[in-house]
PDB file of C-alpha atoms in Angstrom:
ATOM      1  CA  GLN A   1       0.000   0.000   0.000  1.00  0.00           C
ATOM      2  CA  VAL A   2       1.162   3.458  -0.820  1.00  0.00           C
ATOM      3  CA  GLN A   3       1.183   5.821   2.148  1.00  0.00           C
ATOM      4  CA  PRO A   4      -1.258   8.695   1.759  1.00  0.00           C
ATOM      5  CA  VAL A   5       0.477  12.037   1.252  1.00  0.00           C
ATOM      6  CA  GLN A   6      -0.922  15.067   3.031  1.00  0.00           C
ATOM      7  CA  ALA A   7      -0.675  18.734   2.147  1.00  0.00           C
ATOM      8  CA  GLY A   8      -2.039  21.935   3.606  1.00  0.00           C
ATOM      9  CA  GLY A   9      -2.195  23.007   7.211  1.00  0.00           C
ATOM     10  CA  GLY A  10      -0.305  25.832   8.854  1.00  0.00           C
ATOM     11  CA  SER A  11      -1.439  28.743  11.000  1.00  0.00           C
ATOM     12  CA  VAL A  12      -4.720  30.624  10.813  1.00  0.00           C
ATOM     13  CA  GLN A  13      -6.472  33.235  12.896  1.00  0.00           C
ATOM     14  CA  ALA A  14      -9.530  32.181  14.855  1.00  0.00           C
ATOM     15  CA  GLY A  15     -12.600  32.403  12.639  1.00  0.00           C
ATOM     16  CA  GLY A  16     -10.577  31.692   9.521  1.00  0.00           C
ATOM     17  CA  SER A  17     -10.417  28.731   7.172  1.00  0.00           C
ATOM     18  CA  LEU A  18      -7.920  26.105   6.041  1.00  0.00           C
ATOM     19  CA  THR A  19      -8.077  23.169   3.672  1.00  0.00           C
ATOM     20  CA  LEU A  20      -6.177  19.930   4.105  1.00  0.00           C
ATOM     21  CA  SER A  21      -5.643  17.430   1.319  1.00  0.00           C
ATOM     22  CA  CYS A  22      -4.548  13.821   1.240  1.00  0.00           C
ATOM     23  CA  VAL A  23      -3.651  11.884  -1.893  1.00  0.00           C
ATOM     24  CA  VAL A  24      -5.062   8.383  -1.455  1.00  0.00           C
ATOM     25  CA  SER A  25      -3.935   6.385  -4.451  1.00  0.00           C
ATOM     26  CA  SER A  26      -4.984   2.920  -3.329  1.00  0.00           C
ATOM     27  CA  TYR A  27      -8.606   3.115  -2.288  1.00  0.00           C
ATOM     28  CA  THR A  28     -10.761   5.085  -4.647  1.00  0.00           C
ATOM     29  CA  SER A  29     -12.232   1.970  -6.192  1.00  0.00           C
ATOM     30  CA  GLY A  30     -14.085  -0.749  -4.354  1.00  0.00           C
ATOM     31  CA  THR A  31     -15.075  -0.494  -0.715  1.00  0.00           C
ATOM     32  CA  TYR A  32     -13.338   2.065   1.451  1.00  0.00           C
ATOM     33  CA  CYS A  33     -13.669   4.299   4.443  1.00  0.00           C
ATOM     34  CA  MET A  34     -11.508   7.399   4.720  1.00  0.00           C
ATOM     35  CA  GLY A  35     -11.257   9.963   7.419  1.00  0.00           C
ATOM     36  CA  TRP A  36      -9.489  12.758   9.196  1.00  0.00           C
ATOM     37  CA  PHE A  37      -8.135  12.463  12.691  1.00  0.00           C
ATOM     38  CA  ARG A  38      -6.383  14.869  15.000  1.00  0.00           C
ATOM     39  CA  GLN A  39      -4.115  14.612  17.987  1.00  0.00           C
ATOM     40  CA  THR A  40      -2.811  16.998  20.616  1.00  0.00           C
ATOM     41  CA  PRO A  41       0.152  16.323  22.921  1.00  0.00           C
ATOM     42  CA  GLY A  42      -0.642  13.810  25.611  1.00  0.00           C
ATOM     43  CA  LYS A  43      -3.973  12.812  24.077  1.00  0.00           C
ATOM     44  CA  ALA A  44      -5.059   9.947  21.866  1.00  0.00           C
ATOM     45  CA  ARG A  45      -5.634  10.429  18.176  1.00  0.00           C
ATOM     46  CA  GLY A  46      -9.342  10.883  17.545  1.00  0.00           C
ATOM     47  CA  GLY A  47     -11.543  10.824  14.494  1.00  0.00           C
ATOM     48  CA  ILE A  48     -13.289  14.007  13.395  1.00  0.00           C
ATOM     49  CA  ALA A  49     -14.673  13.272   9.913  1.00  0.00           C
ATOM     50  CA  ALA A  50     -15.231  10.249   7.700  1.00  0.00           C
ATOM     51  CA  ILE A  51     -16.512   9.393   4.249  1.00  0.00           C
ATOM     52  CA  ASP A  52     -17.242   5.933   2.908  1.00  0.00           C
ATOM     53  CA  SER A  53     -17.588   4.366  -0.526  1.00  0.00           C
ATOM     54  CA  ASP A  54     -21.366   4.935  -0.407  1.00  0.00           C
ATOM     55  CA  GLY A  55     -20.681   8.642  -0.066  1.00  0.00           C
ATOM     56  CA  ARG A  56     -21.910   8.855   3.505  1.00  0.00           C
ATOM     57  CA  THR A  57     -20.184  11.408   5.683  1.00  0.00           C
ATOM     58  CA  ARG A  58     -19.942  11.537   9.453  1.00  0.00           C
ATOM     59  CA  TYR A  59     -18.537  14.112  11.820  1.00  0.00           C
ATOM     60  CA  ALA A  60     -17.547  14.441  15.423  1.00  0.00           C
ATOM     61  CA  ASP A  61     -19.772  16.818  17.364  1.00  0.00           C
ATOM     62  CA  SER A  62     -16.831  19.175  17.864  1.00  0.00           C
ATOM     63  CA  VAL A  63     -16.549  19.930  14.132  1.00  0.00           C
ATOM     64  CA  ARG A  64     -20.013  19.269  12.711  1.00  0.00           C
ATOM     65  CA  GLY A  65     -21.269  22.289  10.806  1.00  0.00           C
ATOM     66  CA  ARG A  66     -17.785  23.804  10.524  1.00  0.00           C
ATOM     67  CA  PHE A  67     -15.713  21.137   8.767  1.00  0.00           C
ATOM     68  CA  THR A  68     -16.510  19.332   5.503  1.00  0.00           C
ATOM     69  CA  ILE A  69     -14.930  16.119   4.265  1.00  0.00           C
ATOM     70  CA  SER A  70     -14.954  15.335   0.568  1.00  0.00           C
ATOM     71  CA  LEU A  71     -13.317  13.012  -1.928  1.00  0.00           C
ATOM     72  CA  ASP A  72     -12.349  13.812  -5.494  1.00  0.00           C
ATOM     73  CA  ALA A  73     -12.071  10.294  -6.902  1.00  0.00           C
ATOM     74  CA  ALA A  74     -10.730  11.548 -10.243  1.00  0.00           C
ATOM     75  CA  LYS A  75      -7.776  13.100  -8.396  1.00  0.00           C
ATOM     76  CA  ASN A  76      -7.561  10.350  -5.743  1.00  0.00           C
ATOM     77  CA  THR A  77      -7.601  13.133  -3.187  1.00  0.00           C
ATOM     78  CA  LEU A  78      -9.377  13.449   0.138  1.00  0.00           C
ATOM     79  CA  TYR A  79     -10.068  16.940   1.478  1.00  0.00           C
ATOM     80  CA  LEU A  80     -10.986  18.533   4.764  1.00  0.00           C
ATOM     81  CA  GLN A  81     -12.367  22.043   4.508  1.00  0.00           C
ATOM     82  CA  MET A  82     -12.181  23.721   7.892  1.00  0.00           C
ATOM     83  CA  ASN A  83     -14.198  26.891   8.484  1.00  0.00           C
ATOM     84  CA  THR A  84     -14.891  29.076  11.510  1.00  0.00           C
ATOM     85  CA  MET A  85     -11.838  27.664  13.168  1.00  0.00           C
ATOM     86  CA  LYS A  86     -11.295  27.828  16.905  1.00  0.00           C
ATOM     87  CA  SER A  87      -8.218  27.676  19.104  1.00  0.00           C
ATOM     88  CA  GLU A  88      -9.280  24.209  20.230  1.00  0.00           C
ATOM     89  CA  ASP A  89      -8.855  23.013  16.627  1.00  0.00           C
ATOM     90  CA  THR A  90      -5.102  23.348  17.091  1.00  0.00           C
ATOM     91  CA  ALA A  91      -3.652  19.867  16.621  1.00  0.00           C
ATOM     92  CA  MET A  92      -1.710  17.549  14.372  1.00  0.00           C
ATOM     93  CA  TYR A  93      -4.058  16.341  11.680  1.00  0.00           C
ATOM     94  CA  TYR A  94      -3.832  12.945   9.984  1.00  0.00           C
ATOM     95  CA  CYS A  95      -5.718  11.336   7.151  1.00  0.00           C
ATOM     96  CA  GLY A  96      -6.414   7.665   7.510  1.00  0.00           C
ATOM     97  CA  ILE A  97      -7.796   5.164   5.039  1.00  0.00           C
ATOM     98  CA  GLY A  98      -9.058   1.631   5.257  1.00  0.00           C
ATOM     99  CA  GLU A  99     -11.516  -0.821   3.791  1.00  0.00           C
ATOM    100  CA  TYR A 100     -14.088  -0.487   6.548  1.00  0.00           C
ATOM    101  CA  CYS A 101     -15.581   1.950   8.990  1.00  0.00           C
ATOM    102  CA  ASP A 102     -16.285   1.060  12.559  1.00  0.00           C
ATOM    103  CA  ASN A 103     -19.537   2.695  13.670  1.00  0.00           C
ATOM    104  CA  VAL A 104     -18.261   6.084  12.581  1.00  0.00           C
ATOM    105  CA  PHE A 105     -14.617   6.323  11.561  1.00  0.00           C
ATOM    106  CA  PRO A 106     -12.230   4.235   9.454  1.00  0.00           C
ATOM    107  CA  VAL A 107     -10.461   1.150  10.684  1.00  0.00           C
ATOM    108  CA  VAL A 108      -7.200   2.582   9.408  1.00  0.00           C
ATOM    109  CA  ASP A 109      -4.758   0.571   7.323  1.00  0.00           C
ATOM    110  CA  SER A 110      -2.651   3.507   6.192  1.00  0.00           C
ATOM    111  CA  TRP A 111      -1.954   6.865   7.782  1.00  0.00           C
ATOM    112  CA  GLY A 112      -0.825  10.090   6.198  1.00  0.00           C
ATOM    113  CA  GLN A 113       2.324  11.682   7.552  1.00  0.00           C
ATOM    114  CA  GLY A 114       0.463  14.326   9.554  1.00  0.00           C
ATOM    115  CA  THR A 115       0.331  18.089   9.302  1.00  0.00           C
ATOM    116  CA  GLN A 116       0.217  20.719  12.022  1.00  0.00           C
ATOM    117  CA  VAL A 117      -2.691  23.129  12.242  1.00  0.00           C
ATOM    118  CA  THR A 118      -2.437  26.065  14.640  1.00  0.00           C
ATOM    119  CA  VAL A 119      -5.298  28.467  15.312  1.00  0.00           C
ATOM    120  CA  PHE A 120      -4.294  31.713  17.030  1.00  0.00           C
ATOM    121  CA  SER A 121      -6.403  34.471  18.550  1.00  0.00           C
TER     122      SER A 121
END
């Protein structure tokens, strides 16, 4: 499996927007579940958004209504559009892909390399 390759991230003022991308070359045909996760120091990595091969999307309560996950299958690229960002969105963000979702988020086979997102006041 080819490791997903992430791009985007950086620093943004509170209330602003950022877009993350993740090239996922192995899973855009057949059954898949892809998602975005984030992690802060000392805490476990947690799922925030997911999309499956039926096109269903799911979000953690903390980001619902502000973040949007999407997949451009022609470009083999997963996106996370983040709007109305808050300081508590500051974290390392990872894309993760797998063949299946658990109840909400992917059972991850491959992780992206991670990208830092910092939201400042």
